[in-house]
Amino acid sequence: MDTIIQSFGLSPSDFSVEKIGTGHIHQTFKLARKISSDQESFILQRVNKNVFTKPDIIASNLKFAFDYLNKNFPGYYFLRSIPSLDKSEMVYDNEGFPWRLFPYKGNTITIDQVDNAAEAFSAAEGFAQLTRCLDKIEIEKFNETIPQFHDLSWRYQQFVDALARASAERRQRADDYIGICQQSYSLVETYEKLIASGSLRKRITHNDTKINNILFDSESRRVVCVIDLDTLMPGYFIYDLGDMVRTFVSPVSEEESDFSKIVFRKEIYDALLSGYLSQLKDVLSEEEKSAIPFAGKMVTFIMALRFLADYLNGDIYYHITYPGQNLVRAGNQLTFLKKLEKCI
Ligand code: GN1
Ligand code: MG
């Protein structure tokens, strides 16, 4: 890591390194100044090259978005990586992993669960503001960092493939959840019809709008900026809205194993929608707005399928800390899906 730190023009001995974050994919570290000074601390991130097989696309998408926002919305704060000494957005280590450096924003916090309606409103407004600012950007200039990332049909097919390959033991342990996913297939058909109807416009979407991807000011609790922009790419608004519903409206995170705690919080859902539409009511078409109730169900189902497929595949994608964790996550998401189906 010292070599990487040096390639960004920093001296490793000035910093203490601490692993942070709850992300499943990358490894993220805080480089804190050992002696407090006015100078910045940093976030250093090792990008998972097995998931992002073309990491340069992340950099080119972000550069284009940053330049556009800078020109058209100069007041909008977009957290951008700091180039290395040789002006690269990413520095590769000798195992071929790309690393990125970000400024560390002091006096900010992230949260893993929404506590109240005001938080839901602000966070949704924060993500929606990004969609609004990027409404007129040239989509053709972007590439997909992970193809078909939120394509429900493709995610269902990955689940079917994983099921065909799974060990008998895992298949048996997951039997109940496999059944629920198969019974929920009509969501895939709804998705396919919706996309085929052409009623949703392709936009630039964040694609990972879970609640802990917002930085809040630690005192005022106002949104400072959105983070984790590596899946900023073309998509439909339901992808972003849906992941907010998935992660804001349940009082517990996707890691919770006591499913009795998973409920639909109507006041949070309503606040989320108000915050979201405060930015986008004049941007989304009426046809798009009629897809709002589908968004949360669709993305929650995707995550259930992805966690379940990973369990069936032998836990090769999401980082786990105990055996069966992906099964717990899948059960958690399916429980929440049932609540959504009842309440929306
Ligand atoms: C992954 O790594 P992280 O935590 O930012 C995943 C998202 C999921 C999320 C579930 C590239 O995001 O799609 O919603 O886990 N990102 C990727 O917590 O697969
Ligand atoms: Mg992410």
Coordinates of C-alpha atoms and ligand atoms in Angstrom, one line a residue:
M1 CA 0.0 0.0 0.0
D2 CA 2.9 2.3 0.7
T3 CA 3.9 2.3 -3.0
I4 CA 0.3 3.2 -3.9
I5 CA 0.2 6.0 -1.4
Q6 CA 3.4 7.4 -2.8
S7 CA 2.2 7.3 -6.4
F8 CA -0.4 9.8 -5.3
G9 CA 2.3 12.1 -4.1
L10 CA 1.7 11.4 -0.4
S11 CA 4.1 10.2 2.3
P12 CA 2.9 6.9 3.9
S13 CA 4.6 7.9 7.2
D14 CA 2.2 10.9 7.6
F15 CA -0.9 8.7 7.9
S16 CA -2.4 5.9 9.9
V17 CA -4.4 3.5 7.8
E18 CA -7.8 2.1 9.0
K19 CA -10.1 -0.2 7.1
I20 CA -13.6 1.3 6.9
G21 CA -17.0 0.9 5.4
T22 CA -19.5 -1.9 5.0
G23 CA -19.3 -2.3 1.2
H24 CA -19.4 -5.8 -0.1
I25 CA -17.2 -5.3 -3.1
H26 CA -14.2 -3.0 -2.8
Q27 CA -11.8 -2.5 0.1
T28 CA -11.8 1.0 1.5
F29 CA -9.3 2.6 3.9
K30 CA -9.1 5.9 5.7
L31 CA -5.7 7.6 5.6
A32 CA -5.8 9.8 8.7
R33 CA -3.1 12.4 9.3
K34 CA -1.1 11.3 12.3
I35 CA -0.5 14.9 13.3
S36 CA -3.6 17.0 13.1
S37 CA -3.1 19.8 10.7
D38 CA -5.2 21.8 8.2
Q39 CA -4.2 19.4 5.5
E40 CA -6.6 16.8 4.3
S41 CA -7.0 13.2 5.2
F42 CA -8.0 10.8 2.5
I43 CA -10.0 7.7 1.5
L44 CA -8.1 5.1 -0.4
Q45 CA -10.0 2.4 -2.2
R46 CA -8.9 -0.8 -3.9
V47 CA -11.4 -1.5 -6.7
N48 CA -12.5 -5.1 -7.1
K49 CA -11.3 -6.0 -10.6
N50 CA -13.1 -9.3 -10.6
V51 CA -16.4 -7.4 -10.4
F52 CA -15.4 -4.3 -12.4
T53 CA -13.6 -6.0 -15.2
K54 CA -13.1 -2.7 -17.1
P55 CA -12.3 -0.3 -14.3
D56 CA -11.2 2.4 -16.8
I57 CA -14.9 2.8 -17.7
I58 CA -15.6 4.0 -14.1
A59 CA -13.0 6.7 -14.5
S60 CA -14.2 7.8 -18.0
N61 CA -17.9 8.0 -16.9
L62 CA -17.0 10.0 -13.8
K63 CA -14.8 12.4 -15.7
F64 CA -17.5 13.1 -18.2
A65 CA -20.1 13.6 -15.5
F66 CA -17.8 15.8 -13.4
D67 CA -16.9 18.1 -16.3
Y68 CA -20.6 18.4 -17.2
L69 CA -21.7 19.2 -13.7
N70 CA -18.8 21.6 -13.2
K71 CA -19.9 23.5 -16.3
N72 CA -23.7 23.4 -15.9
F73 CA -24.2 23.1 -12.1
P74 CA -21.1 24.6 -10.6
G75 CA -22.6 24.6 -7.1
Y76 CA -23.2 20.9 -7.1
Y77 CA -20.7 19.0 -5.0
F78 CA -19.5 15.9 -6.8
L79 CA -16.9 13.8 -4.9
R80 CA -14.2 13.2 -7.4
S81 CA -11.1 11.1 -7.2
I82 CA -7.7 12.7 -6.9
P83 CA -5.4 11.9 -9.8
S84 CA -2.0 10.3 -9.2
L85 CA 1.3 12.1 -9.8
D86 CA 1.2 10.8 -13.4
K87 CA -2.3 12.2 -13.7
S88 CA -4.1 8.8 -13.7
E89 CA -7.5 8.4 -11.9
M90 CA -6.4 4.9 -10.9
V91 CA -3.1 3.4 -10.0
Y92 CA -2.6 -0.4 -10.5
D93 CA -0.8 -2.5 -7.9
N94 CA 1.4 -5.5 -8.9
E95 CA -1.6 -7.9 -8.6
G96 CA -3.5 -5.8 -11.2
F97 CA -5.9 -4.2 -8.7
P98 CA -6.7 -0.5 -9.4
W99 CA -6.6 2.0 -6.5
R100 CA -8.4 5.4 -6.2
L101 CA -7.9 8.2 -3.8
F102 CA -10.6 10.6 -2.6
P103 CA -10.5 13.6 -0.3
Y104 CA -11.9 12.7 3.2
K105 CA -14.9 14.9 4.0
G106 CA -14.6 15.8 7.7
N107 CA -17.6 16.3 9.9
T108 CA -19.7 13.9 8.0
I109 CA -21.4 10.6 8.8
T110 CA -23.1 7.8 7.0
I111 CA -26.1 5.9 8.4
D112 CA -27.1 2.3 7.9
Q113 CA -30.8 2.8 8.7
V114 CA -33.2 5.7 8.3
D115 CA -34.4 6.9 11.7
N116 CA -37.0 9.4 10.8
A117 CA -39.0 10.9 7.9
A118 CA -36.7 14.0 7.7
E119 CA -33.7 11.7 6.9
A120 CA -35.7 9.8 4.3
F121 CA -36.7 13.1 2.6
S122 CA -33.2 14.6 2.6
A123 CA -31.5 11.4 1.3
A124 CA -34.0 10.9 -1.4
E125 CA -33.7 14.6 -2.4
G126 CA -29.9 14.1 -2.5
F127 CA -30.0 11.2 -4.9
A128 CA -32.8 12.8 -7.0
Q129 CA -30.8 16.0 -7.3
L130 CA -28.1 14.0 -9.1
T131 CA -30.6 12.6 -11.5
R132 CA -32.0 16.1 -12.2
C133 CA -28.6 17.6 -12.8
L134 CA -27.8 14.9 -15.2
D135 CA -31.1 15.0 -17.0
K136 CA -29.7 16.6 -20.2
I137 CA -26.3 15.0 -20.3
E138 CA -25.4 13.0 -23.4
I139 CA -26.0 9.4 -22.4
E140 CA -24.1 8.0 -25.4
K141 CA -20.9 9.3 -23.8
F142 CA -21.3 6.7 -21.0
N143 CA -20.5 3.0 -20.9
E144 CA -21.9 0.4 -18.6
T145 CA -19.4 -0.4 -15.8
I146 CA -21.3 -3.6 -15.2
P147 CA -23.5 -4.7 -18.1
Q148 CA -27.2 -5.5 -17.3
F149 CA -26.6 -4.6 -13.7
H150 CA -30.2 -3.9 -12.8
D151 CA -31.8 -6.0 -15.6
L152 CA -34.3 -8.1 -13.6
S153 CA -34.7 -10.7 -16.4
W154 CA -30.9 -11.2 -16.5
R155 CA -30.8 -11.5 -12.7
Y156 CA -33.5 -14.0 -12.7
Q157 CA -31.6 -16.0 -15.3
Q158 CA -28.5 -15.9 -13.1
F159 CA -30.5 -17.4 -10.3
V160 CA -31.8 -20.1 -12.6
D161 CA -28.3 -20.9 -13.7
A162 CA -27.0 -20.9 -10.1
L163 CA -29.8 -23.3 -9.1
A164 CA -28.9 -25.7 -11.9
R165 CA -25.2 -25.8 -10.7
A166 CA -25.8 -25.7 -6.9
S167 CA -24.7 -28.5 -4.6
A168 CA -27.6 -30.7 -3.3
E169 CA -26.9 -29.5 0.2
R170 CA -27.1 -25.8 -0.6
R171 CA -30.2 -26.3 -2.7
Q172 CA -31.9 -28.1 0.1
R173 CA -31.0 -25.4 2.7
A174 CA -32.3 -22.7 0.4
D175 CA -35.4 -24.6 -0.6
D176 CA -38.0 -22.3 0.9
Y177 CA -36.4 -19.2 -0.7
I178 CA -36.0 -20.8 -4.0
G179 CA -39.8 -21.5 -4.0
I180 CA -40.6 -17.9 -3.1
C181 CA -38.4 -16.6 -5.9
Q182 CA -40.0 -18.9 -8.4
Q183 CA -43.5 -17.9 -7.3
S184 CA -42.5 -14.2 -7.7
Y185 CA -41.7 -14.7 -11.4
S186 CA -44.6 -12.4 -12.4
L187 CA -42.4 -9.5 -11.3
V188 CA -40.0 -10.4 -14.1
E189 CA -42.9 -10.4 -16.6
T190 CA -44.1 -7.0 -15.3
Y191 CA -40.5 -5.7 -15.7
E192 CA -40.2 -7.0 -19.3
K193 CA -43.5 -5.4 -20.3
L194 CA -42.6 -2.1 -18.7
I195 CA -39.3 -2.0 -20.6
A196 CA -40.8 -3.1 -23.9
S197 CA -43.5 -0.4 -23.6
G198 CA -40.8 2.2 -24.0
S199 CA -42.3 4.3 -21.3
L200 CA -39.2 4.7 -19.3
R201 CA -36.5 7.0 -20.6
K202 CA -32.8 6.0 -20.3
R203 CA -31.1 8.3 -17.9
I204 CA -27.8 8.4 -16.1
T205 CA -28.5 6.7 -12.8
H206 CA -26.4 6.0 -9.7
N207 CA -27.4 2.4 -9.3
D208 CA -26.4 2.0 -5.7
T209 CA -28.6 4.4 -3.8
K210 CA -28.7 2.6 -0.5
I211 CA -28.9 4.8 2.5
N212 CA -25.2 4.4 3.5
N213 CA -24.1 5.9 0.2
I214 CA -25.1 9.4 1.3
L215 CA -22.8 11.6 3.4
F216 CA -24.7 13.7 6.0
D217 CA -23.3 16.7 7.9
S218 CA -22.7 15.3 11.4
E219 CA -24.3 18.4 13.0
S220 CA -27.0 19.7 10.7
R221 CA -27.8 16.2 9.3
R222 CA -28.1 17.9 5.9
V223 CA -26.9 15.9 2.8
V224 CA -23.4 16.8 1.9
C225 CA -23.0 14.6 -1.2
V226 CA -23.7 11.2 -2.6
I227 CA -20.9 8.7 -2.7
D228 CA -20.0 5.3 -4.3
L229 CA -20.3 6.5 -7.9
D230 CA -18.7 3.5 -9.6
T231 CA -22.0 2.3 -11.0
L232 CA -23.0 5.8 -12.4
M233 CA -24.1 4.7 -15.9
P234 CA -27.2 4.5 -18.1
G235 CA -30.3 3.1 -16.5
Y236 CA -33.9 3.7 -15.6
F237 CA -35.1 5.9 -12.7
I238 CA -36.8 2.9 -11.1
Y239 CA -33.3 1.4 -10.3
D240 CA -32.4 4.4 -8.1
L241 CA -35.8 4.9 -6.6
G242 CA -36.2 1.1 -6.0
D243 CA -32.9 0.8 -4.1
M244 CA -33.9 3.7 -1.9
V245 CA -37.2 2.0 -1.1
R246 CA -35.4 -1.2 -0.4
T247 CA -32.9 0.4 2.1
F248 CA -34.9 3.3 3.6
V249 CA -38.3 1.8 4.3
S250 CA -37.3 -1.2 6.3
P251 CA -36.2 -0.3 9.9
V252 CA -33.4 -2.8 9.7
S253 CA -30.7 -3.4 7.1
E254 CA -30.3 -6.4 4.7
E255 CA -28.0 -8.0 7.3
E256 CA -30.8 -8.4 9.9
S257 CA -31.5 -12.1 10.7
D258 CA -34.6 -11.5 12.9
F259 CA -37.1 -11.1 10.2
S260 CA -39.9 -10.1 12.6
K261 CA -38.2 -6.7 12.7
I262 CA -38.8 -6.1 9.0
V263 CA -41.9 -4.0 8.4
F264 CA -43.1 -1.4 5.9
R265 CA -42.8 2.1 7.4
K266 CA -45.4 4.1 5.5
E267 CA -44.3 7.5 6.9
I268 CA -40.8 6.8 5.7
Y269 CA -42.0 5.7 2.2
D270 CA -44.1 8.8 1.9
A271 CA -41.3 11.1 3.0
L272 CA -38.9 9.3 0.5
L273 CA -41.3 9.9 -2.3
S274 CA -41.8 13.6 -1.4
G275 CA -38.1 14.2 -1.2
Y276 CA -37.6 12.4 -4.5
L277 CA -40.3 14.2 -6.3
S278 CA -39.3 17.6 -4.9
Q279 CA -36.5 17.3 -7.4
L280 CA -38.0 15.3 -10.2
K281 CA -41.7 16.0 -10.4
D282 CA -41.2 18.1 -13.6
V283 CA -38.4 15.8 -14.9
L284 CA -40.1 12.4 -14.9
S285 CA -42.9 11.9 -17.5
E286 CA -46.4 10.8 -16.4
E287 CA -45.7 7.4 -17.8
E288 CA -42.6 7.1 -15.7
K289 CA -44.5 8.3 -12.6
S290 CA -46.9 5.5 -13.0
A291 CA -44.0 3.0 -12.6
I292 CA -43.2 4.4 -9.1
P293 CA -45.0 1.7 -7.2
F294 CA -43.1 -1.0 -9.0
A295 CA -39.6 0.3 -8.3
G296 CA -39.1 -0.9 -4.7
K297 CA -40.5 -4.4 -5.5
M298 CA -38.3 -4.8 -8.5
V299 CA -35.0 -3.8 -6.9
T300 CA -35.8 -5.7 -3.7
F301 CA -36.5 -8.8 -5.8
I302 CA -33.2 -8.3 -7.6
M303 CA -31.3 -8.2 -4.4
A304 CA -33.0 -11.3 -3.1
L305 CA -32.1 -13.2 -6.3
R306 CA -28.5 -11.9 -6.2
F307 CA -28.0 -13.0 -2.6
L308 CA -29.7 -16.3 -3.2
A309 CA -27.7 -17.0 -6.4
D310 CA -24.5 -16.2 -4.6
Y311 CA -25.4 -18.6 -1.8
L312 CA -26.1 -21.3 -4.4
N313 CA -22.9 -20.5 -6.2
G314 CA -20.9 -21.0 -3.0
D315 CA -20.5 -17.4 -1.8
I316 CA -18.2 -16.2 -4.5
Y317 CA -19.4 -12.6 -4.9
Y318 CA -20.5 -10.9 -1.7
H319 CA -18.1 -10.8 1.2
I320 CA -19.5 -12.9 4.1
T321 CA -18.4 -13.1 7.7
Y322 CA -20.3 -16.3 8.7
P323 CA -21.6 -19.3 6.7
G324 CA -25.1 -18.9 5.5
Q325 CA -25.0 -15.1 5.5
N326 CA -26.1 -14.8 1.9
L327 CA -29.1 -17.0 2.7
V328 CA -30.0 -14.7 5.6
R329 CA -29.7 -11.7 3.3
A330 CA -31.9 -13.4 0.7
G331 CA -34.6 -14.2 3.3
N332 CA -34.4 -10.7 4.7
Q333 CA -35.1 -9.3 1.2
L334 CA -37.9 -11.7 0.4
T335 CA -39.5 -10.8 3.7
F336 CA -39.4 -7.2 2.8
L337 CA -40.6 -7.9 -0.7
K338 CA -43.8 -9.5 0.8
K339 CA -44.3 -6.4 2.9
L340 CA -44.0 -4.2 -0.2
E341 CA -46.4 -6.3 -2.2
K342 CA -49.0 -6.0 0.6
C343 CA -48.5 -2.2 1.2
I344 CA -47.9 -0.6 -2.2
Ligands
GN1_1 C1 -23.0 -4.0 -3.4 O1 -20.2 -2.9 -2.5 P1 -21.4 -2.2 -2.2 O2 -21.9 -2.5 -0.8 O3 -21.4 -0.8 -2.5 C2 -23.5 -4.2 -4.8 C3 -24.9 -3.4 -4.9 C4 -25.8 -4.0 -3.8 C5 -25.2 -3.9 -2.5 C6 -26.0 -4.5 -1.4 C7 -21.1 -3.6 -7.6 O4 -22.6 -2.7 -3.2 O5 -25.5 -3.7 -6.1 O6 -27.0 -3.3 -3.8 O7 -23.9 -4.5 -2.5 N1 -22.6 -3.6 -5.8 C8 -22.1 -4.3 -6.8 O8 -25.6 -4.1 -0.2 O9 -22.4 -5.5 -7.0
MG2 MG -21.6 0.3 -4.4

